Coordinates of C-alpha atoms in Angstrom, one line a residue:
M155 CA 0.0 0.0 0.0
F156 CA 2.8 2.4 1.0
S157 CA 4.6 1.8 -2.3
R158 CA 1.7 3.5 -4.1
L159 CA 2.3 6.8 -2.3
N160 CA 5.0 9.2 -3.3
A161 CA 7.6 10.7 -0.9
T162 CA 5.5 13.8 -0.3
Q163 CA 2.4 11.8 0.7
K164 CA 4.4 9.6 3.0
G165 CA 5.9 12.6 4.6
M166 CA 2.5 14.1 5.1
I167 CA 1.3 10.9 6.8
L168 CA 4.2 10.9 9.1
V169 CA 3.4 14.5 10.1
I170 CA -0.4 14.5 10.1
V171 CA -1.0 11.3 12.1
P172 CA 1.0 12.4 15.2
V173 CA -0.6 15.8 15.0
V174 CA -4.1 14.2 15.0
F175 CA -3.1 12.2 18.1
Q176 CA -1.8 15.3 19.8
L177 CA -5.2 17.0 19.1
L178 CA -7.0 14.1 20.6
F179 CA -4.6 14.2 23.6
I180 CA -5.4 17.9 24.1
A181 CA -9.1 17.2 23.9
A182 CA -8.7 14.4 26.5
I183 CA -6.8 16.8 28.8
Y184 CA -9.4 19.5 28.3
L185 CA -12.4 17.4 29.7
P186 CA -11.1 16.9 33.3
L187 CA -9.7 20.5 33.3
H188 CA -13.1 21.8 32.3
K189 CA -14.8 19.7 35.0
F190 CA -12.3 20.9 37.6
S191 CA -12.9 24.5 36.5
Q192 CA -16.7 24.0 37.1
T193 CA -16.0 22.6 40.5
L194 CA -13.9 25.7 41.3
D195 CA -16.6 28.0 40.1
S196 CA -19.1 26.2 42.3
M197 CA -16.9 26.5 45.3
R198 CA -16.3 30.2 44.5
S199 CA -20.1 30.7 44.3
A200 CA -20.6 28.9 47.6
K201 CA -18.1 31.2 49.3
D202 CA -19.8 34.3 47.8
L203 CA -23.1 33.1 49.2
L204 CA -21.5 32.5 52.6
F205 CA -20.1 36.0 52.7
T206 CA -23.4 37.5 51.6
L207 CA -25.3 35.6 54.4
Q208 CA -22.7 36.7 56.9
A209 CA -23.2 40.3 55.8
N210 CA -27.0 39.9 56.1
E211 CA -26.6 38.4 59.6
I212 CA -24.4 41.3 60.6
E213 CA -27.0 43.8 59.3
L214 CA -29.8 42.0 61.2
T215 CA -27.7 42.0 64.3
K216 CA -27.1 45.7 64.0
V217 CA -30.8 46.5 63.5
L218 CA -31.7 44.2 66.4
A219 CA -29.2 45.8 68.7
F220 CA -30.4 49.3 67.6
I221 CA -34.0 48.4 68.2
G222 CA -33.2 46.8 71.5
G223 CA -31.1 49.8 72.6
S224 CA -33.8 52.3 71.8
G225 CA -36.4 50.5 73.8
G226 CA -38.7 50.5 70.9
N227 CA -38.6 54.3 70.6
L228 CA -37.1 54.7 67.1
Q229 CA -37.9 58.4 66.9
G230 CA -38.6 58.6 63.1
K231 CA -35.6 56.5 61.9
E232 CA -37.7 53.4 61.4
A233 CA -38.3 53.8 57.7
E234 CA -34.6 54.6 56.9
L235 CA -33.4 51.5 58.9
L236 CA -36.0 49.2 57.5
E237 CA -35.2 50.3 53.9
K238 CA -31.5 49.8 54.5
L239 CA -32.1 46.4 55.9
H240 CA -34.4 45.5 53.0
Q241 CA -31.8 46.4 50.5
G242 CA -29.2 44.4 52.4
L243 CA -31.2 41.2 52.5
V244 CA -33.1 41.3 49.3
G245 CA -30.4 43.1 47.2
R246 CA -27.8 40.5 48.2
S247 CA -30.0 37.4 47.7
V248 CA -27.4 35.6 45.6
W249 CA -29.2 32.2 46.0
K250 CA -31.6 33.4 43.3
D251 CA -28.8 32.7 40.8
W252 CA -28.2 29.1 42.0
D253 CA -29.5 26.3 39.9
R254 CA -30.8 23.6 42.2
S255 CA -30.4 20.9 39.5
K256 CA -26.6 21.7 39.2
N257 CA -26.1 22.3 43.0
P258 CA -28.4 19.8 44.8
E259 CA -26.4 20.2 48.1
L260 CA -27.5 23.8 48.3
A261 CA -31.2 23.2 47.7
H262 CA -32.0 23.4 51.4
A263 CA -30.0 26.6 51.7
V264 CA -31.8 28.1 48.8
E265 CA -35.2 27.3 50.4
L266 CA -34.1 28.9 53.6
G267 CA -32.9 32.0 51.8
E268 CA -36.2 32.3 49.9
K269 CA -38.1 31.8 53.2
L270 CA -35.9 34.5 54.9
E271 CA -36.6 36.9 52.0
W272 CA -40.3 36.1 52.2
D273 CA -40.4 36.7 56.0
F274 CA -38.6 39.9 55.7
E275 CA -40.9 41.1 52.8
C276 CA -43.9 40.4 55.1
F277 CA -42.2 42.2 57.9
K278 CA -41.4 45.2 55.6
R279 CA -44.9 45.2 54.2
K280 CA -46.5 45.1 57.6
G281 CA -44.2 47.8 58.9
D282 CA -45.0 50.1 55.9
E283 CA -48.7 49.5 56.6
R284 CA -48.3 50.5 60.3
W285 CA -46.2 53.4 59.3
S286 CA -48.9 54.7 57.1
H287 CA -51.1 54.9 60.3
G288 CA -48.7 57.0 62.1
L289 CA -45.7 56.8 64.3
R290 CA -47.6 55.6 67.4
A291 CA -49.2 52.8 65.4
F292 CA -45.8 51.7 64.1
Q293 CA -44.1 51.9 67.5
S294 CA -46.9 49.9 69.0
W295 CA -46.6 47.2 66.3
M296 CA -42.8 47.1 66.8
G297 CA -43.2 46.7 70.5
G298 CA -45.3 43.6 70.0
A299 CA -45.9 41.6 66.8
G300 CA -43.3 43.4 64.8
I301 CA -40.4 42.5 66.9
Q302 CA -41.6 38.9 67.0
Q303 CA -41.6 38.8 63.2
F304 CA -38.1 40.4 63.1
F305 CA -36.8 37.7 65.5
E306 CA -38.3 35.0 63.2
A307 CA -36.4 36.5 60.2
Y308 CA -33.2 36.6 62.3
S309 CA -33.7 33.0 63.3
D310 CA -34.1 32.1 59.6
Q311 CA -30.9 34.0 58.9
K312 CA -29.0 32.1 61.6
E313 CA -30.3 28.7 60.3
L314 CA -29.4 29.6 56.8
T315 CA -25.9 30.6 57.8
R316 CA -25.4 27.4 59.8
T317 CA -26.7 25.3 56.8
V318 CA -24.3 27.0 54.4
L319 CA -21.4 26.5 56.8
D320 CA -22.1 22.8 57.1
I321 CA -22.2 22.6 53.3
E322 CA -18.9 24.5 53.1
R323 CA -17.2 22.2 55.7
H324 CA -18.3 19.2 53.7
A325 CA -17.0 20.6 50.5
I326 CA -13.7 21.5 52.1
A327 CA -13.4 17.9 53.5
Q328 CA -14.0 16.5 49.9
Q329 CA -11.5 18.8 48.2
P330 CA -8.3 16.7 48.8
E331 CA -10.1 13.6 47.3
E332 CA -11.2 15.6 44.3
L333 CA -7.8 17.1 43.8
A334 CA -6.1 13.7 44.1
S335 CA -8.6 12.2 41.6
F336 CA -8.1 15.1 39.2
K337 CA -4.3 14.7 39.5
A338 CA -4.5 11.0 38.9
T339 CA -6.8 11.5 35.9
V340 CA -4.4 14.2 34.4
L341 CA -1.4 12.0 34.9
L342 CA -3.1 9.0 33.4
I343 CA -4.1 11.0 30.3
L344 CA -0.6 12.4 30.1
W345 CA 1.2 9.1 30.3
A346 CA -1.4 7.4 28.0
G347 CA -1.1 10.2 25.5
F348 CA 2.7 10.1 25.6
A349 CA 2.8 6.3 25.2
L350 CA 0.2 6.3 22.4
S351 CA 2.0 9.1 20.6
V352 CA 5.3 7.3 20.8
F353 CA 3.8 4.0 19.7
V354 CA 2.0 5.6 16.7
S355 CA 5.1 7.6 15.7
A356 CA 7.4 4.6 16.2
G357 CA 5.0 2.3 14.4
L358 CA 4.7 4.6 11.4
A359 CA 8.4 5.2 11.3
F360 CA 9.0 1.4 11.5
L361 CA 6.5 0.6 8.8
F362 CA 7.8 3.3 6.4
S363 CA 11.5 2.6 7.1
R364 CA 11.0 -1.2 6.7
E365 CA 9.2 -0.8 3.5
M366 CA 11.7 1.8 2.1
S367 CA 14.6 -0.3 3.4
F368 CA 13.4 -3.4 1.6
R369 CA 12.8 -1.5 -1.6
L370 CA 16.0 0.4 -1.4
S371 CA 17.9 -2.8 -0.9
A372 CA 16.3 -4.1 -4.1
V373 CA 17.5 -0.8 -5.8
E374 CA 21.0 -1.4 -4.4
R375 CA 21.1 -4.9 -5.6
R376 CA 20.0 -3.8 -9.0
A377 CA 22.6 -1.1 -9.1
A378 CA 25.3 -3.6 -8.1
L379 CA 24.2 -5.8 -11.0
L380 CA 25.3 -3.0 -13.4
A381 CA 28.8 -4.1 -12.8
V382 CA 28.0 -7.7 -13.7
E383 CA 29.1 -9.0 -17.1
N384 CA 25.5 -9.3 -18.3
P385 CA 23.1 -7.6 -15.9
G386 CA 20.1 -8.0 -18.1
T387 CA 20.1 -11.8 -17.6
V388 CA 20.1 -11.6 -13.8
P389 CA 16.5 -12.1 -12.4
E390 CA 15.2 -9.6 -9.9
P391 CA 11.6 -9.1 -8.7
P392 CA 10.1 -6.0 -10.2
D393 CA 9.0 -3.0 -8.0
T394 CA 5.3 -2.6 -8.5
G395 CA 5.1 0.8 -6.7
T396 CA 4.4 4.2 -8.3
D397 CA 6.6 6.4 -6.1
E398 CA 10.1 7.8 -6.7
I399 CA 11.8 4.6 -5.6
A400 CA 9.8 2.6 -8.2
E401 CA 10.8 5.2 -10.8
L402 CA 14.5 4.9 -9.8
Y403 CA 14.2 1.1 -9.9
S404 CA 12.6 1.2 -13.4
A405 CA 15.4 3.5 -14.5
L406 CA 18.0 1.1 -13.2
V407 CA 16.4 -1.8 -15.0
A408 CA 16.3 0.2 -18.2
A409 CA 19.9 1.2 -17.7
S410 CA 20.8 -2.5 -17.1
V411 CA 19.2 -3.5 -20.3
K412 CA 20.9 -0.8 -22.3
L413 CA 24.2 -1.5 -20.7
S414 CA 23.8 -5.1 -21.5
E415 CA 23.1 -4.3 -25.1
A416 CA 26.0 -1.9 -25.2
R417 CA 28.3 -4.6 -23.7
V418 CA 27.2 -7.1 -26.3
R419 CA 27.8 -4.5 -29.1
Q420 CA 31.2 -3.7 -27.5
A421 CA 32.1 -7.4 -27.3
V422 CA 31.2 -7.8 -31.0
V423 CA 33.3 -4.8 -32.0
L424 CA 36.3 -5.9 -29.9
D425 CA 36.1 -9.5 -30.9
N426 CA 36.0 -8.6 -34.6
S427 CA 38.5 -5.8 -34.4
A428 CA 41.6 -6.1 -36.6
D429 CA 43.7 -4.7 -33.7
V430 CA 44.4 -6.4 -30.4
I431 CA 42.9 -4.5 -27.5
C432 CA 44.3 -5.4 -24.1
S433 CA 45.2 -4.1 -20.7
L434 CA 48.4 -4.7 -18.7
D435 CA 49.2 -4.3 -15.0
A436 CA 52.2 -2.3 -13.7
R437 CA 54.4 -5.4 -14.2
L438 CA 53.4 -5.7 -17.9
K439 CA 51.3 -8.8 -17.3
F440 CA 48.1 -9.2 -19.3
S441 CA 45.0 -8.5 -17.2
A442 CA 42.5 -8.4 -20.1
V443 CA 42.8 -9.4 -23.8
G444 CA 40.4 -9.1 -26.7
A445 CA 39.5 -12.0 -28.9
A446 CA 41.5 -10.5 -31.8
S447 CA 44.7 -11.9 -30.2
S448 CA 43.8 -15.3 -31.6
K449 CA 43.6 -14.1 -35.1
V450 CA 46.6 -11.7 -35.0
W451 CA 49.1 -13.6 -32.7
G452 CA 47.7 -17.1 -32.5
Y453 CA 47.3 -16.8 -28.7
S454 CA 43.9 -17.1 -27.1
P455 CA 42.9 -14.6 -24.4
N456 CA 43.1 -17.3 -21.8
E457 CA 46.7 -18.2 -22.8
L458 CA 47.8 -14.5 -22.4
L459 CA 46.1 -13.7 -19.1
G460 CA 48.6 -13.4 -16.4
Q461 CA 51.6 -13.8 -18.8
S462 CA 54.2 -11.0 -19.1
L463 CA 54.3 -9.1 -22.4
L464 CA 58.1 -9.4 -22.4
N465 CA 57.7 -13.2 -22.9
I466 CA 56.1 -12.8 -26.3
V467 CA 58.3 -10.1 -27.8
T468 CA 61.7 -10.6 -29.4
G469 CA 64.8 -10.2 -27.2
D470 CA 66.1 -7.2 -29.1
T471 CA 62.9 -5.3 -28.5
A472 CA 62.1 -6.4 -24.9
G473 CA 64.4 -3.8 -23.3
S474 CA 63.0 -0.9 -25.4
T475 CA 59.5 -2.1 -24.7
N476 CA 60.0 -2.1 -21.0
S477 CA 61.6 1.3 -21.0
A478 CA 58.9 2.8 -23.2
F479 CA 56.1 1.5 -20.8
A480 CA 58.1 2.9 -17.8
V481 CA 58.3 6.4 -19.5
I482 CA 54.6 6.4 -20.2
R483 CA 53.8 5.3 -16.6
D484 CA 56.1 7.9 -15.0
A485 CA 54.7 10.7 -17.2
E486 CA 51.1 9.5 -16.5
S487 CA 50.2 10.2 -20.1
D488 CA 49.6 8.5 -23.4
G489 CA 52.3 7.3 -25.8
K490 CA 53.3 5.0 -28.6
L491 CA 55.9 2.3 -29.0
E492 CA 56.9 -0.3 -31.5
N493 CA 58.2 -3.8 -31.0
I494 CA 58.1 -7.3 -32.6
V495 CA 55.7 -9.9 -31.2
V496 CA 56.6 -13.6 -31.6
C497 CA 53.4 -15.4 -32.6
S498 CA 52.4 -18.9 -31.4
N499 CA 53.6 -20.3 -34.8
G500 CA 57.0 -18.6 -34.4
A501 CA 56.2 -15.9 -36.9
Q502 CA 57.3 -12.3 -36.0
K503 CA 55.0 -9.4 -36.4
N504 CA 55.8 -5.7 -36.2
S505 CA 53.4 -4.1 -33.8
V506 CA 52.7 -0.5 -32.9
W507 CA 51.3 0.0 -29.4
S508 CA 49.0 2.9 -28.5
V509 CA 49.3 3.0 -24.7
S510 CA 47.4 4.9 -22.0
W511 CA 48.3 4.7 -18.3
S512 CA 45.6 4.8 -15.7
A513 CA 47.1 5.9 -12.3
E514 CA 43.8 5.2 -10.6
R515 CA 43.6 1.6 -11.7
K516 CA 47.4 1.0 -12.0
Q517 CA 47.0 -0.4 -15.5
F518 CA 48.0 0.2 -19.1
F519 CA 45.3 0.2 -21.7
C520 CA 46.6 -0.7 -25.1
V521 CA 45.6 -0.9 -28.7
V522 CA 48.0 -3.0 -30.8
H523 CA 48.1 -2.5 -34.5
D524 CA 49.9 -5.0 -36.7
V525 CA 52.2 -3.1 -39.1
T526 CA 54.0 -6.0 -40.5
E527 CA 52.7 -5.5 -44.0
L528 CA 53.4 -1.7 -43.7
R529 CA 57.0 -2.4 -42.7
T530 CA 57.3 -4.8 -45.6
I531 CA 56.0 -2.2 -48.0
E532 CA 58.4 0.3 -46.6
K533 CA 61.3 -2.1 -47.2
L534 CA 60.1 -2.6 -50.7
K535 CA 59.9 1.2 -51.1
Q536 CA 63.5 1.6 -49.9
H537 CA 64.5 -1.1 -52.2
F538 CA 62.8 0.6 -55.1
L539 CA 64.3 3.9 -54.2
S540 CA 67.7 2.3 -54.1
V541 CA 67.1 0.7 -57.5
A542 CA 65.8 4.0 -58.8
S543 CA 68.8 5.9 -57.5
H544 CA 71.4 3.6 -58.9
D545 CA 69.8 1.5 -61.7
L546 CA 67.4 4.1 -63.2
R547 CA 68.9 7.5 -62.7
A548 CA 72.3 6.8 -64.3
P549 CA 70.8 5.1 -67.5
L550 CA 68.2 7.9 -67.9
T551 CA 70.9 10.5 -67.6
S552 CA 72.9 8.6 -70.2
V553 CA 69.9 8.3 -72.6
T554 CA 69.2 12.0 -72.3
L555 CA 72.8 12.9 -72.9
N556 CA 73.2 10.6 -75.9
I557 CA 70.0 11.9 -77.5
S558 CA 71.3 15.5 -77.1
I559 CA 74.6 14.5 -78.7
V560 CA 72.9 12.7 -81.6
T561 CA 70.5 15.5 -82.3
E562 CA 73.3 18.1 -82.3
A563 CA 75.9 16.1 -84.2
Q564 CA 73.6 14.5 -86.8
A565 CA 71.2 17.4 -87.2
D566 CA 71.6 17.5 -91.0
Q567 CA 71.1 13.7 -91.4
I568 CA 68.0 13.3 -89.1
T569 CA 64.6 13.6 -90.8
P570 CA 62.0 15.8 -89.1
Q571 CA 59.9 12.8 -88.1
A572 CA 62.9 11.1 -86.5
K573 CA 63.9 14.3 -84.7
K574 CA 60.3 14.6 -83.4
E575 CA 60.5 11.1 -82.1
L576 CA 63.9 11.7 -80.5
D577 CA 62.6 14.9 -78.8
R578 CA 59.7 12.9 -77.5
V579 CA 62.0 10.2 -76.1
Q580 CA 64.2 12.9 -74.5
S581 CA 61.2 14.6 -72.9
S582 CA 60.0 11.3 -71.5
A583 CA 63.5 10.5 -70.2
Q584 CA 63.8 13.9 -68.6
R585 CA 60.3 13.6 -67.0
L586 CA 61.2 10.1 -65.7
S587 CA 64.5 11.4 -64.3
S588 CA 62.7 14.3 -62.7
L589 CA 60.2 11.9 -61.1
V590 CA 63.1 9.8 -59.7
N591 CA 64.8 12.8 -58.3
E592 CA 61.6 14.1 -56.7
L593 CA 60.9 10.7 -55.2
L594 CA 64.4 10.5 -53.7
E595 CA 64.1 14.0 -52.3
L596 CA 60.7 13.5 -50.9
D597 CA 61.8 10.3 -49.2
K598 CA 64.7 12.2 -47.6
L599 CA 62.3 15.0 -46.4
E600 CA 59.8 12.5 -44.9
A601 CA 62.6 10.6 -43.2
G602 CA 64.1 13.8 -41.8
K603 CA 67.4 13.1 -43.5
L604 CA 67.6 16.4 -45.4
G605 CA 69.6 18.9 -43.4
L606 CA 68.7 22.6 -43.7
E607 CA 71.2 25.5 -43.5
L608 CA 68.8 28.2 -42.3
G609 CA 69.6 31.8 -42.9
R610 CA 67.9 35.2 -43.5
V611 CA 66.6 35.1 -47.1
G612 CA 64.7 37.7 -49.1
V613 CA 61.5 36.3 -50.5
S614 CA 61.5 38.5 -53.6
D615 CA 64.9 37.3 -54.6
A616 CA 63.8 33.7 -54.3
C617 CA 60.7 34.6 -56.4
E618 CA 62.9 36.3 -59.1
A619 CA 65.1 33.2 -59.2
A620 CA 62.2 30.9 -59.7
K621 CA 60.7 33.2 -62.3
T622 CA 64.0 33.2 -64.3
L623 CA 64.1 29.4 -64.1
L624 CA 60.6 29.0 -65.5
F625 CA 60.6 31.9 -68.0
G626 CA 61.0 29.5 -71.0
L627 CA 58.2 27.2 -69.8
A628 CA 55.9 30.2 -69.3
R629 CA 56.7 31.5 -72.8
Q630 CA 56.2 28.1 -74.3
S631 CA 52.8 27.8 -72.6
G632 CA 51.7 31.3 -73.5
V633 CA 51.5 32.4 -69.8
T634 CA 52.6 35.8 -68.5
L635 CA 54.5 35.9 -65.2
K636 CA 53.9 39.0 -62.9
G637 CA 55.6 40.0 -59.7
P638 CA 56.8 39.5 -57.2
I639 CA 54.8 42.3 -55.5
G640 CA 56.2 43.1 -52.1
D641 CA 59.1 41.6 -50.1
A642 CA 59.9 40.1 -46.7
L643 CA 62.8 38.5 -44.9
V644 CA 62.3 34.9 -43.8
R645 CA 64.4 32.3 -41.9
A646 CA 65.0 29.6 -44.5
E647 CA 67.5 27.9 -46.7
E648 CA 67.7 29.9 -49.9
K649 CA 68.0 26.9 -52.3
R650 CA 64.9 25.3 -50.7
L651 CA 62.9 28.5 -50.7
V652 CA 63.6 28.9 -54.5
Q653 CA 62.5 25.2 -54.9
I654 CA 59.3 25.9 -53.0
V655 CA 58.4 28.9 -55.2
T656 CA 59.5 27.1 -58.4
N657 CA 57.2 24.2 -57.7
L658 CA 54.3 26.5 -57.0
L659 CA 55.0 28.6 -60.1
S660 CA 55.5 25.5 -62.3
N661 CA 52.2 24.1 -61.1
A662 CA 50.4 27.4 -61.8
I663 CA 51.9 27.6 -65.4
K664 CA 50.9 24.0 -66.2
F665 CA 47.2 24.5 -65.2
S666 CA 46.9 28.1 -66.6
P667 CA 45.1 28.6 -70.0
K668 CA 46.9 30.1 -73.0
N669 CA 47.4 33.9 -72.6
G670 CA 46.8 33.5 -68.9
T671 CA 48.6 35.3 -66.1
V672 CA 50.3 34.0 -63.0
T673 CA 50.9 36.6 -60.3
M674 CA 53.3 36.4 -57.3
S675 CA 52.9 38.5 -54.2
V676 CA 54.5 38.8 -50.8
E677 CA 53.2 40.3 -47.6
T678 CA 53.7 40.1 -43.8
Q679 CA 51.0 38.9 -41.5
D680 CA 51.1 38.1 -37.8
G681 CA 54.9 37.6 -37.7
Q682 CA 54.9 35.5 -40.9
A683 CA 55.7 36.1 -44.5
V684 CA 52.9 35.1 -46.8
I685 CA 53.9 34.1 -50.4
R686 CA 51.0 33.8 -52.8
V687 CA 51.0 32.4 -56.4
Q688 CA 47.7 33.2 -58.2
D689 CA 46.7 31.6 -61.5
E690 CA 43.7 31.7 -63.8
G691 CA 43.3 28.0 -64.2
P692 CA 40.1 25.8 -63.9
G693 CA 40.2 26.0 -60.1
I694 CA 39.9 23.3 -57.5
S695 CA 36.8 21.9 -55.7
S696 CA 36.7 22.0 -51.9
S697 CA 36.7 18.2 -51.7
E698 CA 40.0 18.1 -53.7
A699 CA 41.7 21.0 -52.0
S700 CA 42.6 18.8 -49.0
L701 CA 44.2 16.1 -51.2
I702 CA 46.4 18.0 -53.7
F703 CA 49.3 18.1 -51.3
E704 CA 49.4 14.3 -51.1
K705 CA 51.8 12.2 -53.2
F706 CA 50.7 11.5 -56.8
S707 CA 47.5 13.5 -56.3
Q708 CA 46.2 16.1 -58.7
A709 CA 43.0 18.1 -59.0
R710 CA 40.9 17.2 -62.1
S711 CA 38.4 19.7 -63.3
S712 CA 35.5 18.9 -65.6
T713 CA 37.3 20.4 -68.6
Q714 CA 40.6 18.6 -68.0
T715 CA 41.2 15.3 -69.7
E716 CA 44.7 14.4 -68.7
Y717 CA 47.1 14.9 -65.8
K718 CA 50.0 17.3 -66.0
G719 CA 53.2 16.6 -64.1
T720 CA 54.2 13.9 -61.8
G721 CA 51.9 14.7 -58.9
L722 CA 54.9 15.1 -56.5
G723 CA 55.6 18.8 -56.8
L724 CA 53.1 20.0 -54.3
A725 CA 53.9 17.1 -51.9
V726 CA 57.6 18.3 -52.0
V727 CA 56.4 21.8 -51.3
K728 CA 54.5 20.7 -48.3
A729 CA 57.4 18.7 -46.9
L730 CA 59.8 21.6 -47.4
V731 CA 57.5 24.1 -45.8
D732 CA 56.8 21.8 -42.8
S733 CA 60.6 21.4 -42.3
H734 CA 60.9 25.2 -42.2
G735 CA 58.2 25.4 -39.5
G736 CA 55.6 27.0 -41.9
S737 CA 52.3 26.1 -43.4
V738 CA 50.9 25.8 -47.0
G739 CA 47.4 25.9 -48.4
V740 CA 45.2 26.9 -51.3
D741 CA 42.2 29.1 -51.8
S742 CA 40.2 28.2 -54.9
E743 CA 36.8 28.1 -56.6
L744 CA 35.9 26.1 -59.6
G745 CA 36.1 28.2 -62.8
K746 CA 37.9 31.1 -61.0
G747 CA 41.4 30.0 -60.7
S748 CA 43.5 29.1 -57.6
T749 CA 45.8 31.0 -55.1
F750 CA 48.4 28.8 -53.4
W751 CA 50.0 30.4 -50.3
V752 CA 52.9 29.6 -48.1
K753 CA 53.5 31.0 -44.6
L754 CA 57.1 31.1 -43.2
P755 CA 58.4 32.7 -40.0
L756 CA 59.9 36.2 -40.4
A757 CA 63.6 36.8 -39.7
S758 CA 65.5 39.9 -38.8
G759 CA 69.0 41.0 -40.0
K760 CA 70.7 41.1 -43.3
P761 CA 70.0 38.5 -46.1
G762 CA 72.5 35.7 -46.3
E763 CA 73.3 35.5 -42.6
V764 CA 73.3 31.9 -41.4
T765 CA 71.6 31.1 -38.1

């Protein structure tokens, strides 16, 4: 039942129920207090009556003494005395206000009081009648029947006083018993109310806490199941409530299901990954391994768990592996290393490890990529470059030289068609030789083997040198070269800067239309020199702009049907600019030409000074 109430409703019950019992407790206390108050009021009224009767008796005694002292000769003061006595007895007749049903013990006293009032009224009426006949008639009456009636009234007063005194004595005698009874009643109500209040509060608290504790324990168990390998498969009774705890429980159940699904997807990804994903402890022992280890290394995850990484790498890479992991751990950062893993079949595989150290868990988290094929390709590349350097470049140079000798020495004997074919062969040989040279140079740049002699170089001088080198190509292509506009001093190697501008300028000439213009400009910006080469070619799309600086990559417009050049010129430019600490890029739009730019750090001082 309680589970269908929300937290606010439960809190209201915990507050309202004790408050209701407190109100009932106050009502129970009020009843005896009210009864005791009525008793006190009755006693107070009885005392007031006693005081009134005593005052009446005193007045009667005074009148009686006065009459007795005057010997019945009142000498005209009779009316005044009788009126005063009448006001004293009748005016203070407090028994008129007493309810006989509520005060039965005073019933006799009230009757005596009424009799006293009646007797005195008769006495007063008779005296007034005698007074109306004259003083002598009144005195005669007072000396006989009048004084007798007065004594009867006095006797009634005495009896009334005695009766009230008896009632008062009886009431005083009963007061201790009534007070004790009242005290006992109040104490009983107090203790009963306190005990009942404690019982109700404790009972409600126990019921709520027990119910909430049971359900929170279920929530705790469900939360603990989130750490289980597959929490969605662990049975747990559902919470059928509608309060906040039930909502929390439902959220945890939903999270468990989603987490289970995510773990399944993660396991599928990890098990089918081409890379080995694993974790190592601080001693380089495998603590977790993905299923890809079976496909890549031939070791199952169970075979690797608890085994040291150094046991499956070659001896010549074990030391560097251990040192690299130690550096990553001490730096508490990420890092990469390369080693050779010995597979279960004895094969050796080059592996690149991406490692992240967790100081909190004291573990390395690793992704191992097999680069054996890449290293094989690199070896083939080096072999090719070696072959190109020694076995291709020399013959090509020889072919070019021999063709030049033949065309010059036998110019008169060579037919125009033969000369055309020889020129084509020489052009192809020169192009192939240029390709080999660019490949070798690019390889040196990428390997960092090309040393630079940096100095303070004027950009405009480098642009003029490049312009001179390509003047013939520009004239042959029908392209006009303009600039350089502006100048700046940069920190670079002069020969390499000329090569950078030459490659950019050559690229612009090749892709410019006949009668087009190529413009060179130089400006400074944010501590850098910006060299721009602008052409009027077909332009480059945004999707191709990020690829043209890659090897063997060229932009291809919709109007272009063949590639021009080797596709290595811009790659060489990027490698040279990167080695100078600069940047290179292109701003272009299809049909509106392209602007290639190079940014290099500025230098101060005189041109030619080596730094």
